[in-house]
Each structure stands twice: as structure tokens, then as C-alpha cells.
Amino acid sequence: MAQEFIKNPPRNRLVGDMPKIGIRPTIDGRLGGVRESLEEQTMSMARSVARLLTENLCHSNGLPVECVIADSCIGGVAEAAQTADKFAKEGVGVSITVTPCWCYGSETMDMDPIVPKAVWGLNGTERPGAVYLAAVLSAHNQKGLPAFSIYGRDVQDQDDTSIPPDVQEKLLQFARAGLAAATMRGKSYLSMGGVSMGIAGSIVNHDLFESYLGMRVEAVDMSEFVRRIHEEIYDPEEYARALAWTKENCTEGREYNTPEGQRSRGQKDQDWEFVVKMAMIARDLMIGNPRLAELGFGEEALGHNAIASGFQGQRQWTDHFPNGDFLEAILNSSFDWNGIREAFVVATENDCLNGIAMLLGHLLTNTAQIFADVRTYWSPAAVKRVSGYGLTGRAEGGIIHLINSGAASLDATGLQTVDGQPAMKPFWEISREEAQKCLEATTWYPAVTGYFRGGGYSSGFLTVGDMPVTMSRINLVKGLGPVLQLAEGYTVDLPPAVHKTLNERTDPTWPTHWFVPNLTGSGGPFRDVYSVMYNWGANHGALSYGHIGADLITLASMLRIPVYMHNVSEERIFRPSAWTAFGAMDPQGADLRACANFGPLYG
């Protein structure tokens, strides 16, 4: 019950410290009156930025973001080198340079090629901070080290120590994306199985992970699950607790199988036992489990340091064993038998490209993610024809049915709230009551054996409407490489009878999210809902809570992944200053050209 949920404290469950943000106060190096007059103002800017970031940002595991400020202002190359040395020892993964004045550009700049960089030059009249900003960005561009430009819209007085709202927004947007990039570096994607049903996204491309994300790919055959179940390589005490929790909190639904396709009660009970073990084993494969070492399984206790994973399932596994829906759904959620904790990222059908999109969304929002098929576009005429209902409101131009085989996070019910509105929240903000509501809104249906011959269970629920979400997807195109597409929009409600009519034309045992993208009112893929569906690049999409398209675009530019389809307004887009040189009048084309020119972040 609700009171039994433990609120787990923040912790880093992966190997390696969390990346820190380095603040570099740069200064005019001329001693004898100039530098001395600027020391306090410059260092004050650095402290203000550090305070802003630490007060407003957390890592996805709930740990606070830490900032490291250079020991002194940087007036030349010696102090730049000293700062670089300190940052390397402190584990800095993101760099922000700040200054109110002129400084020596190429002598003071950050030269680390893989650390995301931004420069805030004060918009003031007493000293030319903007002149340094332009000069150092020129040096960054000339040397092929792209940096983000931060420059306030309004002039500030010399004694004004505040950070203007527009500058705050840029600093936070850059830092969120930079930390996401730095957090992925050195981690693993765990491929549990291989290619699922010929889906190209499950052809795991090692070069993509290594060159663009700084990650490695680890792979285990699905037979490892069989071995660990048969040899009891899991914590038996946790298993007993997990199974009891599952029986108490996971409501079994009605049978949709024909009588001849149904599994016996004994088989269903065994399926519950099996899928709970699968979930525990998948987690242990990802992050390890010190309890296994105590049980004599030292190698298995280590895990694969996986920040994301995918489970193949279909068909070689699911034709014989219970499906992976429970495994995926419960790990992707922010709670289980161990309490409320950080959601994992597990891609259905081992679609690693959708898994990357889920991972980016998780690191930017700190919330659980939704994996879904981009299944059906329902036009107003089609809805009217089959249900007699005329779509209204946000849905009046048609809706997209997002639905997949019971693997979406249970957070996606939308029964958590922010200011009374449906939401998906960081785990440390989720109440016990909210977690319980998500569970109670979910029904676990016996798997449809036409799809899943080996049985199992699929979660079924309906996401509530009026929740802002962003759907995204990484695609691979030969000759172009990875590309990102995204669509900001909302979930919508339908009258229950209409939902039932539409939903039961497909598999009603799976989670449903009725989605409407925001339209731009102009040509291209966002002129209407049909065009979004028509231009979507694959059969899957990942949904994140909130309108995070701008953050995704910023992060993609850091990784050198171009964004070829989005509905984010121009004023929200924030990319390195070098992108302007590739076509100031054609931002989307410039993104493609700049990413191709600079190449993947990790070479």
C-alpha cells in the first residue's frame, strides 16, 4: 500500500563521479590598475553563476550539481593551464567562462576539445565584455572548438551583480544539456539480445555510441536470463519481497485470448514468478548488485555500468518464454518493490535509437520516459466514421495513437501532478500517494499469445490528457549519420466510449497515449497532424514530460547530431555561435552543415 513505499535517497548507482560544472572567470591581465580594478567584479560573476546553477539543477539521480570555480581569475595562458589542471582533477565535464571586460581571447579560452563550452560576456558600458565575447568566440570557431554565446539583451551597470532573466535562461539551458552530455561519457548501453523482428533501430551501431555519445556498447545473449534463473543468481530475499509486492500491487486483468490461446492458472502464476525474476536480473545486468557477491557470484555482481539498455524479446525469446513487458515497464518507472527511486532507461525490442532518445530525455528532465509505437493517425473524419464523435479542442485536427506492448513507464499514467496539472516528476518529488495512484491505474493483462506465445503480462493504462510532452527519435541515415527529430505537443482526453472504440481496434492490453503535436501554421511537417505522422522517421518514438525541444536541440548540437524536424520557435533555439557561419538565414540547413563539418564530439 501507499505507506509501504520507501522514499529512496539520491545516489549514484553507476561507476564514476557525477560531472561538475567548471566556472572560468576571465580578466584583463594588465596589472598596475586595470586587473586589480576588475578582480572582485569578475569573481563575483563566477560565484553568481555557480549559485544559480547549484540552486536550480540536480542530476537525474537526485544528487546536487556541483560547480568548481577557478582558483583565480584567468588573465593569460598560465592561469588558463592552472584552471584546466584543476578542472581535470575535480571531474569537470562542462565549462562556462564569464567576464565583464576585455580579455585576451586565445590566451584565456578553454581548449579542451570534448568539454561543452559557453561564454557569458557582460553587456555593460564601463568595460567591453561584449568585445571579449566576440573575440574569444572567433578564436573558438577558428580553432574548431564550438562554444555557446551568452549575452544579455539589456545593458547592466558596473555595480549590478544580478544575472538578468534572459541570461539565466541561457545558462540553465546550456548547463542542463552540457551535464547530460558529460553524464553519458564513459557509460554503457547494454544490448540484451540482438535484432528484434528486423527492426533497424535494434541493429546496435557501436560507432554511433562511441563517436557521438562517448559511450561503449556491452552485449549479453538473452540466454543469460535463463542461466541466472536456473542457477538462482539473484537475491532470494529480494525476490520473495518483490513477488509479494507484485501480487499485492499489480492487478491482473481480463483475458483477451481465445479459450484455446489461454494459459492455465498454474502457468499464469509461474509467469508472474518468471517476469519478476527477469526484472531483477535485467537491473543486475545493468548496474550490478553487491548482494550477489555475498551469495558467491562475484563476477555477476559487477554489472555492465549501463546507463541505458534494451531487451530484444521478440521473437526468439517470446516464442518460448514470458515476454519482457513487466521487466521494461517496472524498470522504466520511478518506483518498484524497493520504493521510489530513479527510473531506468530500457528500450523495448532493443531499439537502441529510441533508447538514446529516452536517455537524452531522462537526463534533461530527470523523469521517467515513455517508449511507444507511433501507431496510427486518426483523422477527424475517420474518428467520426467509426465512433460518431466529432473531435474538438486540441484534437480537432486529428490525433496520433501512441501505443506499445505494455512497456511504458507507469509514471505515464499522468497521475502525478504539478500545480494541480498532470505531470511526470523527478523521483524525489513523487509522493507515496502518487506512486500508488499510478499503480492502481494500471492493469496487467495476460499477454496476447498470438504475439507472445510464451505468455507473460502486459501493462495497460490510459494517459490522462492535457499533459505537455515532447516526442523524439534518433534515426540513422546512410551518408548522413544520426539525426534527431522531435515534436512538442500534448496528450489529450477522449470520451470513454470513443477511446474504447478506437483502442479496441488494436491491442487493448497495452498502454495508450493520445497525442497531438503543436502545429506551426506553415508548410512542412508541422502544417497538420497527418504530416507529423507521415514524416516520422521510424515506427517508435520516445516521450518526455514537458516541452523540452529547445534543450534537446542544444544537446544535439553539442553532440553534433543535426535536428531535421522540430516545432520549436526560433527564439528558443540555442546552438554554438559557429552555427551562424553555416547559414544565418537557414538555421536548419546550417545545423546539418555545421554538424557534418565539425564531426562527432568524440571523433
Coordinates of C-alpha atoms in Angstrom, one line a residue:
M1 CA 0.0 0.0 0.0
A2 CA 1.0 3.7 -0.2
Q3 CA 2.5 3.8 3.2
E4 CA 4.8 0.9 2.4
F5 CA 6.7 2.9 -0.3
I6 CA 10.2 3.8 0.7
K7 CA 11.5 7.2 -0.5
N8 CA 15.0 6.3 -1.5
P9 CA 17.7 9.0 -1.1
P10 CA 19.6 10.2 -4.1
R11 CA 22.5 8.0 -5.1
N12 CA 24.9 7.4 -8.0
R13 CA 24.3 3.8 -9.0
L14 CA 26.9 3.8 -11.8
V15 CA 30.7 3.8 -11.7
G16 CA 32.3 7.2 -11.8
D17 CA 31.6 10.5 -10.1
M18 CA 29.0 12.8 -11.4
P19 CA 30.3 15.5 -13.7
K20 CA 30.8 19.0 -12.3
I21 CA 30.4 22.4 -13.9
G22 CA 33.6 24.5 -14.2
I23 CA 33.3 28.3 -13.9
R24 CA 36.2 30.2 -15.5
P25 CA 36.3 34.0 -14.6
T26 CA 38.5 35.6 -17.2
I27 CA 40.0 39.1 -16.8
D28 CA 42.1 41.7 -18.5
G29 CA 45.6 40.6 -17.5
R30 CA 47.2 44.1 -17.3
L31 CA 48.5 44.7 -13.8
G32 CA 49.1 48.2 -12.5
G33 CA 45.5 49.2 -12.0
V34 CA 43.4 47.5 -14.7
R35 CA 43.3 43.9 -13.5
E36 CA 43.1 45.0 -9.8
S37 CA 40.0 47.1 -10.5
L38 CA 38.2 44.1 -12.1
E39 CA 39.1 41.2 -9.8
E40 CA 36.1 41.4 -7.4
Q41 CA 33.5 42.1 -10.1
T42 CA 34.8 39.2 -12.3
M43 CA 35.0 36.7 -9.4
S44 CA 31.5 37.9 -8.2
M45 CA 30.1 36.9 -11.7
A46 CA 31.6 33.4 -11.3
R47 CA 30.1 33.0 -7.8
S48 CA 26.7 34.2 -9.0
V49 CA 26.7 31.7 -11.9
A50 CA 27.7 28.9 -9.6
R51 CA 24.9 29.9 -7.1
L52 CA 22.3 30.0 -9.9
L53 CA 23.2 26.5 -11.2
T54 CA 23.5 24.8 -7.9
E55 CA 20.2 26.2 -6.7
N56 CA 18.3 25.2 -9.8
L57 CA 19.8 22.0 -11.1
C58 CA 20.0 18.4 -10.0
H59 CA 21.4 15.3 -11.6
S60 CA 18.9 12.6 -12.8
N61 CA 19.8 10.5 -9.7
G62 CA 18.8 13.4 -7.4
L63 CA 22.3 14.4 -6.4
P64 CA 23.0 18.1 -6.4
V65 CA 25.0 19.7 -9.2
E66 CA 28.4 20.9 -8.1
C67 CA 30.3 23.9 -9.5
V68 CA 34.1 24.3 -9.4
I69 CA 35.4 27.9 -9.7
A70 CA 38.9 28.6 -10.9
D71 CA 41.3 29.5 -8.1
S72 CA 42.0 32.9 -9.6
C73 CA 40.8 35.0 -12.4
I74 CA 42.3 33.9 -15.7
G75 CA 44.3 36.7 -17.3
G76 CA 46.5 34.6 -19.6
V77 CA 47.7 31.2 -20.6
A78 CA 49.4 30.2 -17.3
E79 CA 46.3 30.7 -15.3
A80 CA 44.2 29.0 -18.1
A81 CA 46.5 26.0 -17.8
Q82 CA 46.3 26.0 -14.0
T83 CA 42.5 26.1 -14.2
A84 CA 42.5 23.3 -16.8
D85 CA 44.6 21.2 -14.4
K86 CA 42.2 21.8 -11.5
F87 CA 39.2 21.0 -13.6
A88 CA 40.7 17.7 -14.8
K89 CA 41.4 16.7 -11.2
E90 CA 37.9 17.8 -10.0
G91 CA 36.0 15.9 -12.7
V92 CA 34.6 19.0 -14.5
G93 CA 32.5 18.0 -17.6
V94 CA 31.0 21.4 -18.5
S95 CA 32.8 24.7 -18.9
I96 CA 31.3 28.2 -18.5
T97 CA 33.6 31.3 -19.0
V98 CA 32.4 34.6 -17.5
T99 CA 33.8 38.1 -17.8
P100 CA 32.7 41.8 -17.5
C101 CA 35.6 43.1 -19.5
W102 CA 38.1 42.7 -22.3
C103 CA 40.4 39.7 -22.0
Y104 CA 43.0 38.1 -24.3
G105 CA 40.9 35.7 -26.3
S106 CA 43.0 32.7 -27.4
E107 CA 45.2 33.0 -24.3
T108 CA 42.3 32.6 -21.9
M109 CA 40.0 30.3 -23.7
D110 CA 39.2 26.7 -22.7
M111 CA 41.0 24.4 -25.1
D112 CA 39.5 21.0 -24.0
P113 CA 38.0 19.6 -27.2
I114 CA 35.4 17.4 -25.6
V115 CA 34.0 19.6 -22.8
P116 CA 30.9 21.6 -23.8
K117 CA 31.7 25.3 -23.5
A118 CA 29.8 28.6 -23.1
V119 CA 30.9 32.2 -22.6
W120 CA 29.0 34.9 -20.9
G121 CA 30.2 38.3 -21.7
L122 CA 28.5 41.1 -19.7
N123 CA 26.5 43.6 -21.6
G124 CA 28.0 46.7 -19.9
T125 CA 29.4 50.1 -21.0
E126 CA 32.3 50.6 -18.5
R127 CA 34.3 47.7 -19.9
P128 CA 33.9 45.8 -23.2
G129 CA 32.8 42.4 -22.1
A130 CA 30.9 42.0 -25.4
V131 CA 34.1 42.7 -27.3
Y132 CA 35.9 39.9 -25.5
L133 CA 32.9 37.6 -26.1
A134 CA 33.1 38.2 -29.8
A135 CA 36.8 37.8 -29.9
V136 CA 37.0 34.6 -27.9
L137 CA 34.1 33.1 -29.9
S138 CA 36.0 33.9 -33.1
A139 CA 39.0 32.1 -31.7
H140 CA 36.8 29.1 -30.7
N141 CA 35.4 29.0 -34.2
Q142 CA 38.7 29.4 -35.9
K143 CA 40.2 26.5 -33.9
G144 CA 37.2 24.3 -34.4
L145 CA 36.1 24.3 -30.7
P146 CA 32.5 25.4 -30.9
A147 CA 31.2 27.5 -27.9
F148 CA 27.8 28.9 -26.9
S149 CA 27.5 32.7 -26.8
I150 CA 25.6 34.2 -23.8
Y151 CA 25.0 37.9 -24.0
G152 CA 22.2 39.8 -22.1
R153 CA 19.7 41.9 -24.1
D154 CA 19.9 44.9 -21.7
V155 CA 22.9 46.9 -20.6
Q156 CA 23.9 46.4 -16.9
D157 CA 25.6 48.9 -14.6
Q158 CA 29.1 48.1 -13.3
D159 CA 27.9 47.6 -9.8
D160 CA 24.9 45.4 -10.8
T161 CA 25.7 41.8 -9.6
S162 CA 22.5 40.2 -10.7
I163 CA 22.1 37.8 -13.6
P164 CA 19.3 39.0 -16.0
P165 CA 16.5 36.6 -16.6
D166 CA 17.4 36.0 -20.3
V167 CA 21.0 35.2 -19.3
Q168 CA 19.7 32.9 -16.5
E169 CA 17.7 31.0 -19.1
K170 CA 20.6 30.6 -21.4
L171 CA 22.9 29.5 -18.6
L172 CA 20.5 26.9 -17.3
Q173 CA 19.7 25.6 -20.8
F174 CA 23.4 25.2 -21.6
A175 CA 24.2 23.6 -18.3
R176 CA 21.3 21.1 -18.5
A177 CA 22.4 19.9 -21.9
G178 CA 26.1 20.0 -21.0
L179 CA 25.6 17.9 -17.9
A180 CA 23.6 15.4 -20.0
A181 CA 26.4 15.1 -22.5
A182 CA 29.0 14.7 -19.7
T183 CA 27.0 12.2 -17.8
M184 CA 26.8 9.8 -20.7
R185 CA 30.5 9.8 -21.3
G186 CA 32.2 6.6 -20.2
K187 CA 28.9 4.7 -19.5
S188 CA 27.5 1.7 -21.4
Y189 CA 24.5 0.8 -23.5
L190 CA 23.6 -2.8 -22.6
S191 CA 22.2 -4.8 -25.5
M192 CA 20.2 -7.7 -24.0
G193 CA 19.8 -9.8 -27.1
G194 CA 20.2 -8.8 -30.7
V195 CA 17.9 -7.6 -33.5
S196 CA 14.2 -7.8 -32.9
M197 CA 12.0 -8.7 -35.8
G198 CA 14.2 -7.0 -38.3
I199 CA 13.8 -3.6 -36.7
A200 CA 16.7 -1.4 -37.9
G201 CA 16.8 0.5 -34.6
S202 CA 17.9 -2.7 -32.8
I203 CA 20.9 -3.1 -35.1
V204 CA 23.2 -1.6 -32.4
N205 CA 25.8 0.6 -34.0
H206 CA 28.9 0.7 -31.8
D207 CA 30.4 3.7 -33.7
L208 CA 27.3 5.8 -33.0
F209 CA 27.6 5.3 -29.3
E210 CA 31.4 5.7 -29.2
S211 CA 31.8 8.7 -31.5
Y212 CA 28.7 10.7 -30.7
L213 CA 27.9 9.9 -27.1
G214 CA 31.3 8.8 -25.7
M215 CA 29.7 5.5 -24.6
R216 CA 30.6 1.9 -25.1
V217 CA 28.2 -0.9 -26.1
E218 CA 28.0 -4.1 -24.0
A219 CA 26.1 -7.1 -25.1
V220 CA 24.7 -10.2 -23.5
D221 CA 22.7 -13.0 -25.0
M222 CA 19.2 -13.5 -23.7
S223 CA 20.2 -17.0 -22.6
E224 CA 21.9 -15.2 -19.6
F225 CA 18.4 -14.7 -18.2
V226 CA 17.8 -18.5 -18.4
R227 CA 21.1 -19.2 -16.8
R228 CA 20.6 -16.8 -13.9
I229 CA 17.0 -18.1 -13.3
H230 CA 18.0 -21.8 -13.4
E231 CA 21.1 -21.3 -11.3
E232 CA 19.3 -18.8 -8.9
I233 CA 21.7 -16.0 -9.5
Y234 CA 19.6 -13.3 -7.9
D235 CA 18.9 -12.2 -4.3
P236 CA 16.3 -14.7 -2.9
E237 CA 15.2 -12.4 -0.2
E238 CA 14.6 -9.5 -2.6
Y239 CA 12.8 -11.9 -4.9
A240 CA 10.4 -13.0 -2.2
R241 CA 9.7 -9.4 -1.3
A242 CA 9.3 -8.4 -5.0
L243 CA 6.9 -11.2 -5.7
A244 CA 4.7 -10.4 -2.7
W245 CA 4.7 -6.7 -3.7
T246 CA 3.8 -7.6 -7.2
K247 CA 0.9 -9.8 -6.2
E248 CA -0.4 -7.0 -3.9
N249 CA 0.0 -4.1 -6.2
C250 CA -0.2 -5.3 -9.8
T251 CA -3.8 -6.0 -10.7
E252 CA -4.3 -8.8 -13.2
G253 CA -6.7 -8.0 -16.0
R254 CA -9.2 -9.9 -18.0
E255 CA -8.3 -12.5 -20.7
Y256 CA -8.3 -11.3 -24.3
N257 CA -7.1 -14.6 -25.6
T258 CA -9.4 -17.1 -27.2
P259 CA -10.0 -20.2 -24.9
E260 CA -7.6 -22.3 -26.9
G261 CA -4.9 -19.5 -26.6
Q262 CA -5.2 -19.1 -22.9
R263 CA -2.6 -20.3 -20.4
S264 CA -3.7 -22.2 -17.3
R265 CA -3.9 -20.6 -13.9
G266 CA -0.8 -22.6 -12.9
Q267 CA 1.1 -21.3 -16.0
K268 CA 0.0 -17.7 -15.2
D269 CA 1.2 -18.0 -11.6
Q270 CA 4.6 -19.3 -12.9
D271 CA 4.7 -16.4 -15.4
W272 CA 4.4 -13.9 -12.5
E273 CA 7.3 -15.6 -10.8
F274 CA 9.4 -15.6 -14.0
V275 CA 8.8 -12.0 -15.0
V276 CA 9.7 -10.7 -11.5
K277 CA 13.0 -12.6 -11.7
M278 CA 13.5 -11.1 -15.2
A279 CA 13.2 -7.6 -13.9
M280 CA 15.7 -8.2 -11.1
I281 CA 18.1 -9.8 -13.5
A282 CA 17.9 -7.1 -16.1
R283 CA 18.6 -4.5 -13.4
D284 CA 21.6 -6.5 -12.0
L285 CA 22.9 -6.8 -15.6
M286 CA 22.8 -3.1 -16.0
I287 CA 24.2 -1.8 -12.7
G288 CA 25.4 -4.8 -10.8
N289 CA 24.3 -5.9 -7.3
P290 CA 26.7 -6.2 -4.3
R291 CA 24.3 -8.7 -2.8
L292 CA 25.3 -11.2 -5.5
A293 CA 28.9 -11.1 -4.3
E294 CA 27.8 -12.0 -0.8
L295 CA 26.0 -15.0 -2.4
G296 CA 29.2 -16.1 -4.2
F297 CA 28.6 -14.6 -7.6
G298 CA 31.4 -12.0 -7.7
E299 CA 31.5 -11.6 -11.5
E300 CA 27.8 -11.2 -11.9
A301 CA 27.8 -8.6 -9.0
L302 CA 29.7 -6.1 -11.1
G303 CA 27.1 -5.4 -13.9
H304 CA 27.9 -3.5 -17.1
N305 CA 27.8 0.1 -15.8
A306 CA 24.8 0.6 -18.2
I307 CA 23.1 4.0 -18.1
A308 CA 20.6 2.6 -20.7
S309 CA 19.7 -0.8 -22.1
G310 CA 17.4 -2.6 -24.5
F311 CA 15.7 -6.1 -24.4
Q312 CA 15.2 -7.9 -27.7
G313 CA 12.4 -10.2 -26.6
Q314 CA 10.6 -10.8 -29.9
R315 CA 10.7 -13.3 -31.2
Q316 CA 13.3 -15.8 -30.2
W317 CA 12.6 -15.2 -26.5
T318 CA 8.9 -14.5 -26.5
D319 CA 8.0 -17.5 -28.7
H320 CA 9.1 -19.7 -25.8
F321 CA 9.4 -17.6 -22.6
P322 CA 7.2 -14.9 -20.9
N323 CA 7.6 -11.5 -22.5
G324 CA 9.7 -8.6 -21.3
D325 CA 6.8 -6.2 -20.8
F326 CA 6.9 -6.3 -17.0
L327 CA 10.7 -6.1 -17.0
E328 CA 10.6 -3.0 -19.1
A329 CA 7.6 -1.3 -17.6
I330 CA 8.7 -1.6 -14.0
L331 CA 12.3 -0.6 -14.6
N332 CA 11.3 2.4 -16.7
S333 CA 9.1 3.5 -13.8
S334 CA 10.2 5.6 -10.8
F335 CA 9.1 3.0 -8.3
D336 CA 9.1 -0.7 -7.5
W337 CA 9.2 -3.1 -4.5
N338 CA 12.3 -1.2 -3.3
G339 CA 10.4 2.1 -3.2
I340 CA 10.5 5.3 -5.1
R341 CA 13.8 5.6 -7.0
E342 CA 15.4 6.9 -10.2
A343 CA 13.8 5.4 -13.3
F344 CA 15.9 3.2 -15.5
V345 CA 16.1 3.5 -19.3
V346 CA 15.2 0.2 -21.0
A347 CA 14.2 0.2 -24.7
T348 CA 11.6 -2.2 -26.0
E349 CA 12.7 -4.6 -28.8
N350 CA 16.3 -3.4 -28.1
D351 CA 15.6 -0.3 -30.3
C352 CA 18.7 1.4 -29.2
L353 CA 18.0 4.5 -31.3
N354 CA 14.8 5.0 -29.4
G355 CA 16.7 4.2 -26.3
I356 CA 19.1 7.1 -27.0
A357 CA 16.1 9.4 -27.3
M358 CA 14.8 8.1 -24.0
L359 CA 18.2 8.6 -22.4
L360 CA 18.5 12.2 -23.6
G361 CA 15.0 13.0 -22.3
H362 CA 15.7 11.3 -18.9
L363 CA 19.0 13.3 -18.4
L364 CA 17.4 16.6 -19.4
T365 CA 14.2 16.2 -17.3
N366 CA 15.2 13.8 -14.5
T367 CA 11.9 12.0 -15.1
A368 CA 10.8 8.6 -16.4
Q369 CA 10.3 8.1 -20.1
I370 CA 7.7 6.6 -22.4
F371 CA 8.6 4.1 -25.1
A372 CA 5.8 3.9 -27.7
D373 CA 4.9 2.8 -31.2
V374 CA 3.9 5.7 -33.4
R375 CA 1.0 3.5 -34.4
T376 CA -2.0 5.3 -36.0
Y377 CA -3.1 8.7 -37.3
W378 CA -6.8 9.2 -36.7
S379 CA -8.3 11.9 -38.8
P380 CA -11.4 13.7 -37.7
A381 CA -13.3 12.1 -40.5
A382 CA -12.1 8.6 -39.5
V383 CA -13.0 9.1 -35.9
K384 CA -16.4 10.4 -36.9
R385 CA -17.0 7.4 -39.1
V386 CA -16.2 4.7 -36.6
S387 CA -17.4 6.3 -33.4
G388 CA -19.9 9.1 -34.4
Y389 CA -17.8 11.6 -32.4
G390 CA -16.5 14.9 -33.7
L391 CA -13.1 15.7 -32.4
T392 CA -12.8 19.1 -30.6
G393 CA -10.3 21.3 -28.9
R394 CA -6.6 20.4 -29.3
A395 CA -7.8 17.2 -31.0
E396 CA -9.9 18.8 -33.7
G397 CA -7.3 18.3 -36.4
G398 CA -6.8 14.6 -35.6
I399 CA -4.8 12.6 -33.1
I400 CA -1.9 10.2 -33.1
H401 CA -2.3 6.9 -31.3
L402 CA 0.9 6.1 -29.4
I403 CA 0.8 2.5 -28.1
N404 CA 3.3 -0.3 -27.4
S405 CA 3.3 -3.7 -25.8
G406 CA 2.9 -2.7 -22.2
A407 CA 6.5 -1.4 -21.6
A408 CA 5.9 2.3 -21.0
S409 CA 6.8 3.7 -17.5
L410 CA 3.8 3.7 -15.2
D411 CA 4.6 7.3 -14.5
A412 CA 3.0 7.9 -17.9
T413 CA -0.5 7.5 -16.4
G414 CA -0.2 11.2 -15.7
L415 CA -1.4 10.8 -12.1
Q416 CA 1.4 12.7 -10.6
T417 CA 0.7 16.5 -10.5
V418 CA 2.5 19.8 -10.6
D419 CA 0.3 22.8 -9.5
G420 CA -2.7 20.5 -9.9
Q421 CA -1.9 19.6 -13.5
P422 CA -0.9 16.1 -14.8
A423 CA 2.8 15.5 -14.8
M424 CA 5.7 13.1 -14.6
K425 CA 8.1 14.2 -11.9
P426 CA 11.7 13.5 -10.7
F427 CA 11.6 10.6 -8.3
W428 CA 12.4 12.7 -5.3
E429 CA 9.3 14.8 -5.9
I430 CA 6.9 11.9 -6.3
S431 CA 4.8 11.3 -3.2
R432 CA 3.9 7.8 -2.0
E433 CA 0.3 8.5 -2.8
E434 CA 1.1 9.5 -6.4
A435 CA 3.1 6.3 -6.9
Q436 CA 0.2 4.3 -5.6
K437 CA -2.2 6.0 -7.9
C438 CA -0.1 5.2 -10.9
L439 CA -0.1 1.5 -9.9
E440 CA -3.8 1.4 -9.2
A441 CA -4.5 2.9 -12.7
T442 CA -2.5 0.1 -14.3
T443 CA -3.9 -3.3 -15.2
W444 CA -1.7 -6.2 -16.0
Y445 CA -3.3 -8.3 -18.8
P446 CA -2.2 -11.8 -19.6
A447 CA -0.1 -11.4 -22.8
V448 CA -1.9 -12.0 -26.1
T449 CA -0.4 -15.3 -27.1
G450 CA -0.8 -14.6 -30.8
Y451 CA 2.1 -12.1 -30.2
F452 CA 3.7 -13.7 -27.2
R453 CA 3.5 -17.5 -27.4
G454 CA 5.5 -17.8 -24.1
G455 CA 3.0 -15.8 -22.1
G456 CA 3.8 -13.1 -19.6
Y457 CA 1.9 -9.9 -18.8
S458 CA 1.4 -6.5 -20.5
S459 CA 0.6 -3.3 -18.6
G460 CA -2.5 -1.5 -19.8
F461 CA -3.5 2.1 -18.9
L462 CA -4.6 5.3 -20.5
T463 CA -2.5 8.5 -20.1
V464 CA -4.6 11.5 -19.0
G465 CA -5.0 14.5 -21.2
D466 CA -3.6 18.0 -21.1
M467 CA 0.0 16.9 -20.2
P468 CA 2.7 18.7 -22.1
V469 CA 5.1 16.2 -23.7
T470 CA 7.9 16.1 -26.3
M471 CA 8.2 13.1 -28.7
S472 CA 11.7 12.5 -30.1
R473 CA 13.6 9.9 -32.0
I474 CA 17.2 9.4 -33.3
N475 CA 17.4 7.9 -36.8
L476 CA 20.4 6.8 -38.7
V477 CA 20.7 7.7 -42.4
K478 CA 23.5 6.3 -44.6
G479 CA 25.8 9.0 -45.7
L480 CA 24.4 11.5 -43.2
G481 CA 24.7 9.7 -39.8
P482 CA 22.5 10.1 -36.8
V483 CA 19.7 12.7 -37.0
L484 CA 17.2 13.8 -34.4
Q485 CA 13.5 14.6 -34.9
L486 CA 11.1 15.9 -32.2
A487 CA 7.6 17.2 -31.8
E488 CA 6.3 19.1 -28.8
G489 CA 2.6 18.7 -28.1
Y490 CA 0.1 17.4 -25.6
T491 CA -1.7 14.3 -24.5
V492 CA -5.5 14.6 -25.0
D493 CA -8.6 13.0 -23.5
L494 CA -11.3 11.4 -25.5
P495 CA -14.8 10.4 -24.2
P496 CA -14.5 6.9 -22.7
A497 CA -16.8 5.3 -25.3
V498 CA -14.8 6.9 -28.1
H499 CA -11.5 5.8 -26.6
K500 CA -12.8 2.2 -26.2
T501 CA -14.0 2.1 -29.8
L502 CA -10.6 3.3 -31.2
N503 CA -8.5 1.4 -28.7
E504 CA -10.1 -2.0 -29.2
R505 CA -9.4 -1.8 -33.0
T506 CA -5.8 -2.6 -31.9
D507 CA -4.4 -4.4 -28.8
P508 CA -6.4 -3.1 -25.8
T509 CA -3.9 -4.8 -23.4
W510 CA -1.3 -2.1 -23.9
P511 CA -0.8 1.5 -22.7
T512 CA -2.4 4.2 -24.8
H513 CA -1.3 7.8 -25.2
W514 CA -3.5 10.0 -27.4
F515 CA -1.0 12.7 -28.7
V516 CA -1.5 15.9 -30.6
P517 CA 1.7 17.8 -31.7
N518 CA 1.8 21.6 -31.7
L519 CA 1.3 22.9 -35.2
T520 CA 3.2 25.8 -36.7
G521 CA 0.6 27.1 -39.2
S522 CA 3.1 27.0 -42.0
G523 CA 4.3 24.4 -44.6
G524 CA 6.5 21.4 -43.8
P525 CA 6.0 18.5 -41.4
F526 CA 4.0 20.6 -38.8
R527 CA 1.4 22.0 -41.1
D528 CA -1.1 19.4 -39.7
V529 CA -1.2 16.3 -37.5
Y530 CA -1.2 14.0 -40.5
S531 CA 2.1 15.5 -41.8
V532 CA 3.8 14.8 -38.4
M533 CA 2.8 11.2 -38.6
Y534 CA 3.8 11.0 -42.3
N535 CA 7.2 12.4 -41.7
W536 CA 8.1 10.5 -38.6
G537 CA 11.3 8.5 -39.3
A538 CA 10.6 5.2 -37.6
N539 CA 8.0 3.0 -36.0
H540 CA 8.9 4.1 -32.5
G541 CA 9.1 7.4 -30.5
A542 CA 10.2 8.4 -27.0
L543 CA 8.1 10.8 -25.0
S544 CA 9.4 13.1 -22.2
Y545 CA 7.3 15.2 -19.9
G546 CA 7.3 18.9 -20.7
H547 CA 8.2 20.9 -23.8
I548 CA 11.9 20.2 -23.9
G549 CA 12.5 20.6 -27.6
A550 CA 14.9 23.6 -27.1
D551 CA 17.0 21.6 -24.6
L552 CA 17.1 18.6 -27.0
I553 CA 18.3 20.9 -29.8
T554 CA 21.0 22.4 -27.6
L555 CA 22.2 18.9 -26.5
A556 CA 22.1 17.6 -30.1
S557 CA 24.3 20.5 -31.3
M558 CA 26.9 19.6 -28.5
L559 CA 27.0 16.0 -29.7
R560 CA 27.0 17.2 -33.4
I561 CA 23.7 15.4 -34.2
P562 CA 21.6 17.6 -36.6
V563 CA 17.9 18.1 -35.9
Y564 CA 16.0 17.8 -39.1
M565 CA 12.4 18.1 -37.9
H566 CA 11.1 20.2 -34.9
N567 CA 8.4 22.6 -34.0
V568 CA 10.4 24.8 -31.6
S569 CA 10.2 28.5 -32.1
E570 CA 13.3 30.3 -33.4
E571 CA 13.8 32.4 -30.3
R572 CA 14.1 29.3 -28.1
I573 CA 16.9 27.6 -30.2
F574 CA 20.3 27.8 -28.6
R575 CA 23.3 26.4 -30.6
P576 CA 27.1 27.3 -30.7
S577 CA 27.9 30.6 -32.3
A578 CA 29.7 28.9 -35.1
W579 CA 26.4 27.5 -36.5
T580 CA 25.6 31.1 -37.8
A581 CA 28.5 30.9 -40.2
F582 CA 27.0 27.9 -41.9
G583 CA 23.9 29.8 -42.9
A584 CA 22.4 32.5 -40.7
M585 CA 19.3 32.8 -42.9
D586 CA 18.8 29.0 -42.9
P587 CA 19.2 27.7 -39.3
Q588 CA 18.1 24.1 -40.1
G589 CA 20.4 23.8 -43.1
A590 CA 23.1 25.4 -41.0
D591 CA 22.7 22.8 -38.3
L592 CA 23.2 20.0 -40.9
R593 CA 26.2 21.6 -42.4
A594 CA 27.9 22.5 -39.0
C595 CA 27.4 19.0 -37.6
A596 CA 28.9 17.5 -40.7
N597 CA 31.8 20.0 -40.7
F598 CA 32.8 19.5 -37.0
G599 CA 32.0 15.8 -36.9
P600 CA 31.0 13.8 -33.9
L601 CA 32.1 15.1 -30.5
Y602 CA 34.3 12.1 -29.7
G603 CA 35.8 11.7 -33.2

